[in-house]
């Protein structure tokens, strides 16, 4: 039996291409999955909780604005911490901030609306610290040729989490009156966060090659090469849509049905197709067709968004949300790999990787905040919601053109 299991493991290891990734990737993947388990619940149902308590969808948007405003600058600060210590320390600090967020949630259970800014700020601090470390460490375990594979594998795991956790959580929450179900599931998330920080202790420290900040040198590189500035611009336009779609579909669905179980089922369907999308992405997308991947997926998403003008119902929301999950990896992942190809291709910018990640994240959260502010300004009607999705999706063509220019000129200069 052991021999059979060993052969099966070796077969999966070879067929999945895991041999192309550095040793330690599996431990990092386990930590990341554990992190996704306790944050996916908070990411999906904190929005429905605020709507259930107040009936005001604007409160959800304010929550997401505050979260993003804290996560971006925290990314940049984490780059200085990583220089002094290790990115793995920043990763653990991010988990610790999330633990503090859950403790704050339970301490203010009777006045969550008032405590919302503090909860959002702690979530933003946790996301900033953790996702900086994720962006840095995933490059340690991959090269430009294997990075699409690494991102694809992480995408499959993330899809598996979104396939199970929100769906089960929604069913549990729906069984209780009021917010009791939320308290149960957030208590589970708190326990899971504690387990995650213990597992993260097994990660080997990633020692930075240089403990001095290279922010000034990076800014000089950016001023001297427009491709870096264009890369940041592309990340901005990518996240104008991504930041809104992260919660808008669930808000629309919850306002239509007021049932957490349905929201969980929608997230389950998105998880299924995101796994398939991530798997197919890893098989067919490479450095040769990244721009084509972005352009085709953007066109399909825009065409289907226009069909929402015909009818916006719970069914069409679920269908479009599912399509968005399937094509999202093809639209957004190439931007990640092109940006890192650029920064890793130059010796000067490669030495400022930590600072590059921080600046990139500031552009990302700026895009998310602008997208949310744009959504706040649109009419809270069927036409207004659909027009928001259509306009933000159309803006992705700017991202495609920008990254097309960046990749072409980078290849000429290389």
Short mmCIF file of N, CA and C in Angstrom, two decimals, residues 248-323:
data_model
loop_
_atom_site.label_atom_id
_atom_site.label_comp_id
_atom_site.label_asym_id
_atom_site.label_seq_id
_atom_site.Cartn_x
_atom_site.Cartn_y
_atom_site.Cartn_z
N UNK A 248 -18.92 42.83 -5.46
CA UNK A 248 -20.15 43.37 -6.03
C UNK A 248 -21.16 42.28 -6.37
N UNK A 249 -20.71 41.17 -6.96
CA UNK A 249 -21.65 40.12 -7.35
C UNK A 249 -22.36 39.53 -6.14
N UNK A 250 -21.62 39.32 -5.05
CA UNK A 250 -22.25 38.77 -3.85
C UNK A 250 -23.21 39.78 -3.21
N UNK A 251 -22.89 41.07 -3.30
CA UNK A 251 -23.80 42.09 -2.80
C UNK A 251 -25.11 42.08 -3.59
N UNK A 252 -25.00 42.08 -4.91
CA UNK A 252 -26.19 42.07 -5.76
C UNK A 252 -27.03 40.83 -5.50
N UNK A 253 -26.36 39.69 -5.35
CA UNK A 253 -27.08 38.44 -5.11
C UNK A 253 -27.75 38.45 -3.75
N UNK A 254 -27.05 38.93 -2.72
CA UNK A 254 -27.62 38.94 -1.37
C UNK A 254 -28.79 39.91 -1.27
N UNK A 255 -28.69 41.06 -1.94
CA UNK A 255 -29.79 42.01 -1.93
C UNK A 255 -31.02 41.44 -2.63
N UNK A 256 -30.79 40.53 -3.59
CA UNK A 256 -31.91 39.94 -4.33
C UNK A 256 -32.58 38.80 -3.58
N UNK A 257 -31.79 38.00 -2.83
CA UNK A 257 -32.36 36.81 -2.20
C UNK A 257 -32.28 36.83 -0.67
N UNK A 258 -31.41 37.65 -0.08
CA UNK A 258 -31.19 37.75 1.37
C UNK A 258 -31.02 36.36 1.99
N UNK A 259 -30.10 35.60 1.44
CA UNK A 259 -29.87 34.25 1.93
C UNK A 259 -28.38 33.93 1.79
N UNK A 260 -27.72 33.73 2.94
CA UNK A 260 -26.28 33.46 2.92
C UNK A 260 -25.95 32.14 2.24
N UNK A 261 -26.86 31.17 2.31
CA UNK A 261 -26.61 29.87 1.68
C UNK A 261 -26.49 30.02 0.16
N UNK A 262 -27.33 30.88 -0.44
CA UNK A 262 -27.27 31.11 -1.89
C UNK A 262 -25.96 31.79 -2.26
N UNK A 263 -25.54 32.74 -1.43
CA UNK A 263 -24.25 33.39 -1.66
C UNK A 263 -23.12 32.36 -1.59
N UNK A 264 -23.23 31.43 -0.64
CA UNK A 264 -22.22 30.38 -0.53
C UNK A 264 -22.21 29.47 -1.75
N UNK A 265 -23.39 29.15 -2.28
CA UNK A 265 -23.47 28.31 -3.48
C UNK A 265 -22.85 29.04 -4.67
N UNK A 266 -23.10 30.34 -4.78
CA UNK A 266 -22.49 31.13 -5.85
C UNK A 266 -20.97 31.08 -5.76
N UNK A 267 -20.45 31.20 -4.55
CA UNK A 267 -19.01 31.12 -4.35
C UNK A 267 -18.49 29.72 -4.66
N UNK A 268 -19.29 28.70 -4.36
CA UNK A 268 -18.90 27.33 -4.67
C UNK A 268 -18.75 27.15 -6.18
N UNK A 269 -19.73 27.62 -6.93
CA UNK A 269 -19.66 27.51 -8.39
C UNK A 269 -18.44 28.26 -8.93
N UNK A 270 -18.19 29.44 -8.37
CA UNK A 270 -17.01 30.21 -8.80
C UNK A 270 -15.74 29.44 -8.50
N UNK A 271 -15.73 28.73 -7.36
CA UNK A 271 -14.56 27.93 -7.01
C UNK A 271 -14.31 26.80 -7.98
N UNK A 272 -15.40 26.13 -8.41
CA UNK A 272 -15.27 25.03 -9.36
C UNK A 272 -14.62 25.51 -10.65
N UNK A 273 -15.18 26.58 -11.21
CA UNK A 273 -14.68 27.04 -12.51
C UNK A 273 -13.31 27.71 -12.38
N UNK A 274 -13.01 28.30 -11.23
CA UNK A 274 -11.69 28.91 -11.07
C UNK A 274 -10.61 27.83 -11.01
N UNK A 275 -10.93 26.67 -10.42
CA UNK A 275 -9.99 25.55 -10.42
C UNK A 275 -9.73 25.10 -11.85
N UNK A 276 -10.80 24.92 -12.61
CA UNK A 276 -10.64 24.51 -14.01
C UNK A 276 -9.88 25.57 -14.81
N UNK A 277 -10.23 26.84 -14.55
CA UNK A 277 -9.55 27.92 -15.26
C UNK A 277 -8.07 27.97 -14.94
N UNK A 278 -7.74 27.82 -13.67
CA UNK A 278 -6.33 27.85 -13.27
C UNK A 278 -5.56 26.67 -13.84
N UNK A 279 -6.22 25.50 -13.89
CA UNK A 279 -5.57 24.31 -14.44
C UNK A 279 -5.29 24.50 -15.93
N UNK A 280 -6.31 24.96 -16.67
CA UNK A 280 -6.15 25.17 -18.11
C UNK A 280 -5.12 26.28 -18.37
N UNK A 281 -5.16 27.33 -17.55
CA UNK A 281 -4.20 28.43 -17.69
C UNK A 281 -2.76 27.91 -17.60
N UNK A 282 -2.50 27.07 -16.61
CA UNK A 282 -1.15 26.53 -16.45
C UNK A 282 -0.71 25.66 -17.60
N UNK A 283 -1.68 25.06 -18.32
CA UNK A 283 -1.36 24.18 -19.44
C UNK A 283 -1.13 24.93 -20.75
N UNK A 284 -1.87 26.02 -20.98
CA UNK A 284 -1.85 26.63 -22.32
C UNK A 284 -1.21 28.02 -22.38
N UNK A 285 -1.08 28.70 -21.24
CA UNK A 285 -0.54 30.06 -21.27
C UNK A 285 0.94 30.04 -20.91
N UNK A 286 1.71 30.74 -21.71
CA UNK A 286 3.14 30.88 -21.47
C UNK A 286 3.56 32.29 -21.85
N UNK A 287 4.86 32.53 -21.85
CA UNK A 287 5.35 33.87 -22.19
C UNK A 287 5.00 34.26 -23.62
N UNK A 288 4.67 33.29 -24.47
CA UNK A 288 4.39 33.57 -25.88
C UNK A 288 2.97 34.07 -26.13
N UNK A 289 2.02 33.72 -25.27
CA UNK A 289 0.62 34.08 -25.53
C UNK A 289 -0.08 34.76 -24.35
N UNK A 290 0.67 35.41 -23.49
CA UNK A 290 0.07 36.08 -22.34
C UNK A 290 -0.86 37.22 -22.76
N UNK A 291 -0.46 38.01 -23.74
CA UNK A 291 -1.28 39.13 -24.19
C UNK A 291 -2.56 38.63 -24.85
N UNK A 292 -2.44 37.58 -25.64
CA UNK A 292 -3.62 36.98 -26.28
C UNK A 292 -4.60 36.50 -25.22
N UNK A 293 -4.09 35.90 -24.15
CA UNK A 293 -4.94 35.44 -23.05
C UNK A 293 -5.73 36.60 -22.45
N UNK A 294 -5.08 37.72 -22.23
CA UNK A 294 -5.74 38.88 -21.65
C UNK A 294 -6.79 39.45 -22.59
N UNK A 295 -6.45 39.58 -23.86
CA UNK A 295 -7.37 40.18 -24.82
C UNK A 295 -8.62 39.36 -25.05
N UNK A 296 -8.47 38.05 -25.22
CA UNK A 296 -9.63 37.19 -25.46
C UNK A 296 -10.55 37.15 -24.25
N UNK A 297 -9.99 37.00 -23.06
CA UNK A 297 -10.82 36.94 -21.85
C UNK A 297 -11.54 38.26 -21.61
N UNK A 298 -10.88 39.38 -21.87
CA UNK A 298 -11.52 40.68 -21.70
C UNK A 298 -12.71 40.84 -22.65
N UNK A 299 -12.53 40.41 -23.89
CA UNK A 299 -13.61 40.52 -24.89
C UNK A 299 -14.81 39.67 -24.50
N UNK A 300 -14.56 38.44 -24.05
CA UNK A 300 -15.65 37.57 -23.64
C UNK A 300 -16.40 38.12 -22.44
N UNK A 301 -15.66 38.64 -21.45
CA UNK A 301 -16.30 39.20 -20.26
C UNK A 301 -17.12 40.44 -20.60
N UNK A 302 -16.61 41.28 -21.50
CA UNK A 302 -17.35 42.47 -21.89
C UNK A 302 -18.61 42.11 -22.66
N UNK A 303 -18.50 41.16 -23.58
CA UNK A 303 -19.67 40.76 -24.36
C UNK A 303 -20.77 40.20 -23.48
N UNK A 304 -20.42 39.38 -22.52
CA UNK A 304 -21.42 38.80 -21.61
C UNK A 304 -21.97 39.85 -20.65
N UNK A 305 -21.15 40.83 -20.26
CA UNK A 305 -21.62 41.91 -19.39
C UNK A 305 -22.70 42.73 -20.08
N UNK A 306 -22.55 42.95 -21.38
CA UNK A 306 -23.56 43.69 -22.13
C UNK A 306 -24.90 42.97 -22.13
N UNK A 307 -24.87 41.64 -22.09
CA UNK A 307 -26.11 40.86 -22.05
C UNK A 307 -26.88 41.07 -20.75
N UNK A 308 -26.19 41.53 -19.69
CA UNK A 308 -26.87 41.78 -18.42
C UNK A 308 -27.88 42.93 -18.53
N UNK A 309 -27.71 43.79 -19.54
CA UNK A 309 -28.71 44.85 -19.75
C UNK A 309 -30.08 44.26 -20.09
N UNK A 310 -30.07 43.05 -20.69
CA UNK A 310 -31.33 42.39 -21.04
C UNK A 310 -32.06 41.95 -19.78
N UNK A 311 -31.32 41.35 -18.84
CA UNK A 311 -31.93 40.91 -17.59
C UNK A 311 -30.87 40.78 -16.50
N UNK A 312 -31.12 41.41 -15.36
CA UNK A 312 -30.26 41.26 -14.19
C UNK A 312 -31.09 40.59 -13.10
N UNK A 313 -30.88 39.31 -12.91
CA UNK A 313 -31.64 38.52 -11.95
C UNK A 313 -30.67 37.67 -11.15
N UNK A 314 -31.13 37.01 -10.08
CA UNK A 314 -30.22 36.13 -9.34
C UNK A 314 -29.53 35.11 -10.23
N UNK A 315 -30.27 34.56 -11.21
CA UNK A 315 -29.68 33.55 -12.09
C UNK A 315 -28.58 34.15 -12.97
N UNK A 316 -28.85 35.31 -13.58
CA UNK A 316 -27.83 35.91 -14.46
C UNK A 316 -26.64 36.41 -13.66
N UNK A 317 -26.87 36.85 -12.42
CA UNK A 317 -25.75 37.26 -11.56
C UNK A 317 -24.84 36.07 -11.28
N UNK A 318 -25.44 34.92 -10.96
CA UNK A 318 -24.65 33.71 -10.69
C UNK A 318 -23.90 33.27 -11.93
N UNK A 319 -24.57 33.31 -13.09
CA UNK A 319 -23.93 32.89 -14.33
C UNK A 319 -22.74 33.78 -14.67
N UNK A 320 -22.93 35.10 -14.54
CA UNK A 320 -21.82 36.00 -14.89
C UNK A 320 -20.69 35.91 -13.85
N UNK A 321 -21.05 35.75 -12.59
CA UNK A 321 -20.04 35.59 -11.54
C UNK A 321 -19.20 34.34 -11.80
N UNK A 322 -19.86 33.28 -12.25
CA UNK A 322 -19.16 32.04 -12.57
C UNK A 322 -18.21 32.24 -13.76
N UNK A 323 -18.72 32.91 -14.80
CA UNK A 323 -17.88 33.19 -15.97
C UNK A 323 -16.69 34.07 -15.58
#
